PDB file of C-alpha atoms in Angstrom:
ATOM      1  CA  MET A   1     -13.155  73.841 125.423  1.00 60.00           C
ATOM      2  CA  GLU A   2     -13.553  70.664 123.277  1.00 67.00           C
ATOM      3  CA  ASP A   3     -10.021  69.415 121.536  1.00 76.00           C
ATOM      4  CA  ILE A   4      -9.761  70.761 118.398  1.00 77.00           C
ATOM      5  CA  LYS A   5      -7.032  69.854 115.616  1.00 83.00           C
ATOM      6  CA  LEU A   6      -5.349  72.984 114.101  1.00 84.00           C
ATOM      7  CA  GLU A   7      -4.869  73.367 110.378  1.00 81.00           C
ATOM      8  CA  THR A   8      -1.764  74.423 109.916  1.00 90.00           C
ATOM      9  CA  VAL A   9      -1.002  75.907 105.992  1.00 95.00           C
ATOM     10  CA  TYR A  10       1.294  77.991 104.459  1.00 97.00           C
ATOM     11  CA  ILE A  11      -0.132  81.436 103.290  1.00 97.00           C
ATOM     12  CA  PRO A  12       1.726  84.027 101.412  1.00 98.00           C
ATOM     13  CA  VAL A  13       2.887  86.742 103.831  1.00 98.00           C
ATOM     14  CA  CYS A  14       0.925  89.592 101.440  1.00 97.00           C
ATOM     15  CA  ASP A  15      -2.280  88.181 102.521  1.00 97.00           C
ATOM     16  CA  LEU A  16      -1.806  88.421 106.091  1.00 98.00           C
ATOM     17  CA  LYS A  17      -3.616  91.400 107.619  1.00 97.00           C
ATOM     18  CA  PRO A  18      -2.529  92.546 111.285  1.00 96.00           C
ATOM     19  CA  TYR A  19      -5.058  92.924 113.860  1.00 94.00           C
ATOM     20  CA  ALA A  20      -5.472  96.575 114.012  1.00 93.00           C
ATOM     21  CA  ASN A  21      -5.968  96.475 118.031  1.00 93.00           C
ATOM     22  CA  ASN A  22      -2.905  94.347 118.849  1.00 92.00           C
ATOM     23  CA  ALA A  23      -1.148  96.196 121.946  1.00 91.00           C
ATOM     24  CA  LYS A  24       2.048  94.527 121.598  1.00 90.00           C
ATOM     25  CA  VAL A  25       5.127  96.525 120.732  1.00 89.00           C
ATOM     26  CA  HIS A  26       7.429  95.018 118.055  1.00 91.00           C
ATOM     27  CA  THR A  27      10.948  97.399 117.858  1.00 92.00           C
ATOM     28  CA  GLU A  28      13.286  97.454 114.881  1.00 93.00           C
ATOM     29  CA  LYS A  29      15.627  95.535 116.884  1.00 91.00           C
ATOM     30  CA  GLN A  30      13.250  92.949 118.321  1.00 92.00           C
ATOM     31  CA  ILE A  31      12.321  91.877 114.791  1.00 95.00           C
ATOM     32  CA  ALA A  32      15.914  91.746 113.317  1.00 95.00           C
ATOM     33  CA  HIS A  33      16.306  89.321 116.262  1.00 95.00           C
ATOM     34  CA  ILE A  34      13.273  87.213 115.300  1.00 96.00           C
ATOM     35  CA  ALA A  35      14.614  87.421 111.716  1.00 97.00           C
ATOM     36  CA  LYS A  36      17.874  86.462 112.979  1.00 95.00           C
ATOM     37  CA  SER A  37      16.422  83.105 114.681  1.00 96.00           C
ATOM     38  CA  ILE A  38      14.331  82.268 111.672  1.00 97.00           C
ATOM     39  CA  GLU A  39      17.365  82.557 109.429  1.00 96.00           C
ATOM     40  CA  GLU A  40      19.231  80.212 111.838  1.00 94.00           C
ATOM     41  CA  TYR A  41      16.611  77.559 112.863  1.00 95.00           C
ATOM     42  CA  GLY A  42      14.064  78.348 110.420  1.00 96.00           C
ATOM     43  CA  PHE A  43      10.279  79.275 111.292  1.00 97.00           C
ATOM     44  CA  ASN A  44       8.828  77.140 113.440  1.00 95.00           C
ATOM     45  CA  ASP A  45       6.173  78.828 115.307  1.00 94.00           C
ATOM     46  CA  PRO A  46       3.097  79.157 112.916  1.00 97.00           C
ATOM     47  CA  VAL A  47       1.081  82.300 112.824  1.00 97.00           C
ATOM     48  CA  ASP A  48      -2.462  82.357 114.497  1.00 97.00           C
ATOM     49  CA  VAL A  49      -4.957  83.762 112.347  1.00 96.00           C
ATOM     50  CA  TRP A  50      -8.525  83.528 111.085  1.00 94.00           C
ATOM     51  CA  GLU A  51     -10.591  84.154 108.246  1.00 93.00           C
ATOM     52  CA  ASN A  52     -12.465  87.850 108.847  1.00 90.00           C
ATOM     53  CA  GLU A  53     -15.643  88.654 107.747  1.00 90.00           C
ATOM     54  CA  SER A  54     -13.973  90.081 104.558  1.00 90.00           C
ATOM     55  CA  GLY A  55     -12.240  86.819 103.677  1.00 91.00           C
ATOM     56  CA  GLU A  56      -8.746  88.102 104.987  1.00 95.00           C
ATOM     57  CA  TYR A  57      -6.200  85.993 106.828  1.00 96.00           C
ATOM     58  CA  GLU A  58      -5.832  88.293 109.994  1.00 96.00           C
ATOM     59  CA  ILE A  59      -3.480  87.980 112.605  1.00 97.00           C
ATOM     60  CA  VAL A  60      -4.116  86.718 116.006  1.00 96.00           C
ATOM     61  CA  ALA A  61      -0.577  86.036 117.186  1.00 96.00           C
ATOM     62  CA  GLY A  62       2.811  86.379 115.431  1.00 96.00           C
ATOM     63  CA  HIS A  63       2.957  89.920 114.473  1.00 97.00           C
ATOM     64  CA  GLY A  64       6.373  90.087 114.565  1.00 96.00           C
ATOM     65  CA  ALA A  65       7.070  87.148 113.255  1.00 97.00           C
ATOM     66  CA  VAL A  66       5.270  88.445 110.049  1.00 98.00           C
ATOM     67  CA  GLU A  67       7.215  91.541 110.093  1.00 97.00           C
ATOM     68  CA  ALA A  68      10.555  89.246 110.530  1.00 97.00           C
ATOM     69  CA  ALA A  69       9.317  87.445 107.421  1.00 98.00           C
ATOM     70  CA  LYS A  70       8.663  90.515 105.478  1.00 97.00           C
ATOM     71  CA  LYS A  71      12.231  91.753 106.571  1.00 97.00           C
ATOM     72  CA  LEU A  72      13.553  88.419 105.074  1.00 97.00           C
ATOM     73  CA  GLY A  73      11.618  88.180 102.012  1.00 97.00           C
ATOM     74  CA  LEU A  74       9.830  84.938 102.899  1.00 98.00           C
ATOM     75  CA  GLU A  75       6.630  84.693 100.376  1.00 97.00           C
ATOM     76  CA  ALA A  76       4.740  82.341 102.533  1.00 98.00           C
ATOM     77  CA  VAL A  77       4.829  81.202 106.486  1.00 98.00           C
ATOM     78  CA  PRO A  78       3.275  78.252 108.048  1.00 97.00           C
ATOM     79  CA  CYS A  79      -0.187  79.484 109.945  1.00 97.00           C
ATOM     80  CA  ASN A  80      -2.629  78.102 112.263  1.00 96.00           C
ATOM     81  CA  ILE A  81      -6.244  78.692 111.260  1.00 95.00           C
ATOM     82  CA  LEU A  82      -8.388  79.640 114.433  1.00 95.00           C
ATOM     83  CA  ASN A  83     -11.831  79.786 112.687  1.00 93.00           C
ATOM     84  CA  HIS A  84     -12.969  77.597 115.440  1.00 92.00           C
ATOM     85  CA  LEU A  85     -12.845  80.613 118.267  1.00 92.00           C
ATOM     86  CA  THR A  86     -15.524  83.064 118.060  1.00 91.00           C
ATOM     87  CA  ASP A  87     -14.587  86.707 117.299  1.00 90.00           C
ATOM     88  CA  GLU A  88     -14.434  88.083 120.905  1.00 93.00           C
ATOM     89  CA  GLN A  89     -12.236  84.792 121.665  1.00 94.00           C
ATOM     90  CA  ARG A  90      -9.893  85.460 119.209  1.00 93.00           C
ATOM     91  CA  ARG A  91      -9.484  89.305 120.353  1.00 93.00           C
ATOM     92  CA  ALA A  92      -9.147  88.334 123.885  1.00 95.00           C
ATOM     93  CA  TYR A  93      -6.537  85.397 122.939  1.00 94.00           C
ATOM     94  CA  CYS A  94      -4.659  88.164 121.194  1.00 94.00           C
ATOM     95  CA  HIS A  95      -3.885  89.993 124.448  1.00 93.00           C
ATOM     96  CA  ILE A  96      -3.506  87.102 126.844  1.00 94.00           C
ATOM     97  CA  HIS A  97      -0.986  85.551 124.319  1.00 92.00           C
ATOM     98  CA  ASN A  98       1.295  88.526 124.481  1.00 88.00           C
ATOM     99  CA  GLN A  99       0.665  88.818 128.139  1.00 90.00           C
ATOM    100  CA  THR A 100       1.610  85.261 129.308  1.00 90.00           C
ATOM    101  CA  GLN A 101       4.477  85.461 126.735  1.00 82.00           C
ATOM    102  CA  ARG A 102       5.988  88.174 129.200  1.00 78.00           C
ATOM    103  CA  GLU A 103       5.092  87.708 132.787  1.00 77.00           C
ATOM    104  CA  THR A 104       7.719  85.450 133.554  1.00 78.00           C
ATOM    105  CA  ASP A 105      11.761  85.886 133.524  1.00 75.00           C
ATOM    106  CA  PHE A 106      14.583  83.635 133.470  1.00 76.00           C
ATOM    107  CA  ASP A 107      16.110  81.452 135.850  1.00 79.00           C
ATOM    108  CA  TYR A 108      19.095  83.143 135.311  1.00 73.00           C
ATOM    109  CA  GLU A 109      21.781  80.533 136.534  1.00 76.00           C
ATOM    110  CA  ILE A 110      20.582  78.211 134.441  1.00 84.00           C
ATOM    111  CA  LEU A 111      20.359  80.401 131.871  1.00 82.00           C
ATOM    112  CA  MET A 112      24.066  81.422 131.798  1.00 79.00           C
ATOM    113  CA  GLU A 113      25.387  78.154 132.695  1.00 82.00           C
ATOM    114  CA  ASP A 114      23.250  76.821 129.424  1.00 88.00           C
ATOM    115  CA  MET A 115      24.523  79.375 127.552  1.00 83.00           C
ATOM    116  CA  ALA A 116      28.263  79.112 128.226  1.00 81.00           C
ATOM    117  CA  ALA A 117      28.394  75.242 127.598  1.00 86.00           C
ATOM    118  CA  LEU A 118      26.547  76.764 123.976  1.00 85.00           C
ATOM    119  CA  SER A 119      29.713  78.469 122.574  1.00 77.00           C
ATOM    120  CA  GLY A 120      28.964  78.514 119.077  1.00 82.00           C
ATOM    121  CA  CYS A 121      26.020  80.761 119.421  1.00 86.00           C
ATOM    122  CA  ASP A 122      26.102  84.720 118.941  1.00 87.00           C
ATOM    123  CA  TRP A 123      23.934  85.585 121.936  1.00 85.00           C
ATOM    124  CA  GLU A 124      24.226  89.287 121.298  1.00 84.00           C
ATOM    125  CA  ALA A 125      22.567  88.616 117.436  1.00 87.00           C
ATOM    126  CA  PHE A 126      19.401  87.485 119.555  1.00 88.00           C
ATOM    127  CA  GLY A 127      19.189  90.334 122.123  1.00 83.00           C
ATOM    128  CA  PHE A 128      21.036  88.577 124.949  1.00 80.00           C
ATOM    129  CA  GLU A 129      23.221  91.928 125.554  1.00 69.00           C
ATOM    130  CA  GLY A 130      23.885  92.757 129.413  1.00 59.00           C
ATOM    131  CA  PHE A 131      23.352  89.090 130.254  1.00 55.00           C
ATOM    132  CA  ASN A 132      26.886  87.749 130.695  1.00 55.00           C
ATOM    133  CA  PHE A 133      27.355  88.381 134.480  1.00 52.00           C
ATOM    134  CA  SER A 134      29.853  86.407 136.326  1.00 53.00           C
ATOM    135  CA  PRO A 135      29.792  86.389 139.948  1.00 49.00           C
ATOM    136  CA  ASP A 136      33.457  86.527 140.365  1.00 52.00           C
ATOM    137  CA  GLU A 137      33.049  90.043 138.944  1.00 51.00           C
ATOM    138  CA  PHE A 138      31.518  91.422 142.028  1.00 50.00           C
ATOM    139  CA  GLY A 139      32.237  91.698 145.546  1.00 49.00           C
ATOM    140  CA  THR A 140      29.721  90.377 147.914  1.00 47.00           C
ATOM    141  CA  THR A 141      30.447  92.661 151.029  1.00 49.00           C
ATOM    142  CA  PHE A 142      26.862  94.423 151.893  1.00 46.00           C
ATOM    143  CA  ASP A 143      27.258  97.097 154.968  1.00 51.00           C
ATOM    144  CA  LEU A 144      23.312  98.056 155.738  1.00 47.00           C
ATOM    145  CA  ASP A 145      21.940  95.268 157.632  1.00 55.00           C
ATOM    146  CA  ASP A 146      17.988  94.005 155.832  1.00 54.00           C
ATOM    147  CA  ASN A 147      16.604  94.935 158.897  1.00 57.00           C
ATOM    148  CA  GLU A 148      18.477  98.461 159.489  1.00 57.00           C
ATOM    149  CA  GLU A 149      16.467 101.671 158.913  1.00 57.00           C
ATOM    150  CA  PRO A 150      17.809 103.625 155.831  1.00 53.00           C
ATOM    151  CA  LYS A 151      19.370 106.546 156.450  1.00 55.00           C
ATOM    152  CA  ASP A 152      19.119 107.584 152.616  1.00 56.00           C
ATOM    153  CA  LYS A 153      16.395 108.283 150.327  1.00 59.00           C
ATOM    154  CA  GLN A 154      14.494 105.886 148.204  1.00 63.00           C
ATOM    155  CA  ILE A 155      13.979 106.136 144.664  1.00 67.00           C
ATOM    156  CA  THR A 156      11.319 104.489 142.557  1.00 71.00           C
ATOM    157  CA  LEU A 157      12.895 103.709 138.687  1.00 72.00           C
ATOM    158  CA  LYS A 158      10.483 103.407 135.160  1.00 75.00           C
ATOM    159  CA  LEU A 159      12.421 100.754 133.557  1.00 76.00           C
ATOM    160  CA  THR A 160      11.483  98.896 130.343  1.00 79.00           C
ATOM    161  CA  LYS A 161      11.358  95.126 130.379  1.00 74.00           C
ATOM    162  CA  GLU A 162      15.081  94.844 128.931  1.00 75.00           C
ATOM    163  CA  GLN A 163      16.719  97.293 131.521  1.00 76.00           C
ATOM    164  CA  TYR A 164      15.034  95.198 134.315  1.00 76.00           C
ATOM    165  CA  GLU A 165      15.938  91.952 133.383  1.00 75.00           C
ATOM    166  CA  ILE A 166      19.803  93.146 132.435  1.00 74.00           C
ATOM    167  CA  ILE A 167      19.389  94.688 136.556  1.00 74.00           C
ATOM    168  CA  ILE A 168      18.104  91.485 137.677  1.00 73.00           C
ATOM    169  CA  ALA A 169      20.737  89.338 136.100  1.00 73.00           C
ATOM    170  CA  ALA A 170      23.460  91.313 137.609  1.00 72.00           C
ATOM    171  CA  CYS A 171      21.751  91.243 141.093  1.00 71.00           C
ATOM    172  CA  GLU A 172      21.402  87.705 141.010  1.00 68.00           C
ATOM    173  CA  ALA A 173      24.930  87.240 139.891  1.00 67.00           C
ATOM    174  CA  VAL A 174      26.159  89.149 143.227  1.00 62.00           C
ATOM    175  CA  GLY A 175      23.739  87.743 145.386  1.00 60.00           C
ATOM    176  CA  GLU A 176      20.057  86.561 146.475  1.00 55.00           C
ATOM    177  CA  PRO A 177      16.821  87.603 143.731  1.00 53.00           C
ATOM    178  CA  ALA A 178      16.367  91.049 143.576  1.00 49.00           C
ATOM    179  CA  ARG A 179      12.708  90.447 143.416  1.00 50.00           C
ATOM    180  CA  LYS A 180      11.265  91.184 147.005  1.00 49.00           C
ATOM    181  CA  GLY A 181      12.701  94.354 148.164  1.00 51.00           C
ATOM    182  CA  GLY A 182      14.302  95.828 151.539  1.00 53.00           C
ATOM    183  CA  ASN A 183      17.671  96.959 152.266  1.00 56.00           C
ATOM    184  CA  LYS A 184      19.766  94.178 150.925  1.00 57.00           C
ATOM    185  CA  TYR A 185      18.209  94.640 147.541  1.00 62.00           C
ATOM    186  CA  GLY A 186      19.159  98.004 147.049  1.00 68.00           C
ATOM    187  CA  ASN A 187      22.938  96.925 148.603  1.00 67.00           C
ATOM    188  CA  LEU A 188      23.011  94.906 145.576  1.00 69.00           C
ATOM    189  CA  ILE A 189      22.150  97.276 143.357  1.00 72.00           C
ATOM    190  CA  CYS A 190      24.303  99.606 144.247  1.00 73.00           C
ATOM    191  CA  GLU A 191      27.185  97.103 144.668  1.00 69.00           C
ATOM    192  CA  VAL A 192      26.649  96.366 141.175  1.00 70.00           C
ATOM    193  CA  CYS A 193      27.056  99.725 139.910  1.00 73.00           C
ATOM    194  CA  GLU A 194      29.895 100.727 141.970  1.00 69.00           C
ATOM    195  CA  GLN A 195      32.013  97.711 140.917  1.00 65.00           C
ATOM    196  CA  TRP A 196      30.927  98.050 137.245  1.00 65.00           C
ATOM    197  CA  ALA A 197      31.996 101.752 137.796  1.00 62.00           C
ATOM    198  CA  GLU A 198      35.403 100.686 139.024  1.00 59.00           C
ATOM    199  CA  ARG A 199      35.995  98.343 136.077  1.00 52.00           C
TER     200      ARG A 199
END
């Protein structure tokens, strides 16, 4: 696609129409975190919109930010105008944008090190509950060899993204990343659970 210079303008929040088929779920908790970020650091990510057939500014990406703006009582927010995209491209981009924002995790070692150095930030106010794991809080003795046949049952868990990230952070605090499967990752989770219960 040829280079396009985006036009960014301030549009009244009341004039922004949500895309009816936006599949991204925005909880009240997440909207509160976005609102807190806007309060602390400003509205730094323009909302992507286009002018639909009715002349309305329809949101392509940034639905959560718009809800946060409403919560804060903002009258207008910065918006990128995506009129250069076709209707099909805009609809596809809405879902692709949502997917690319969620498909990777943090590097928790870097994250926790940098968070610890930024002591003036209230991390929990932005949704970082459960990320404060320290390797010193957990042991690293795992009884089952990675190649040993498990004698017990296997389980499959359905987790929310937040629950998954908390488990990954805890496992990485006591051992290797728990992403590849194998017995040692069951050991990691068991060790975390046992030692947490004993605290």
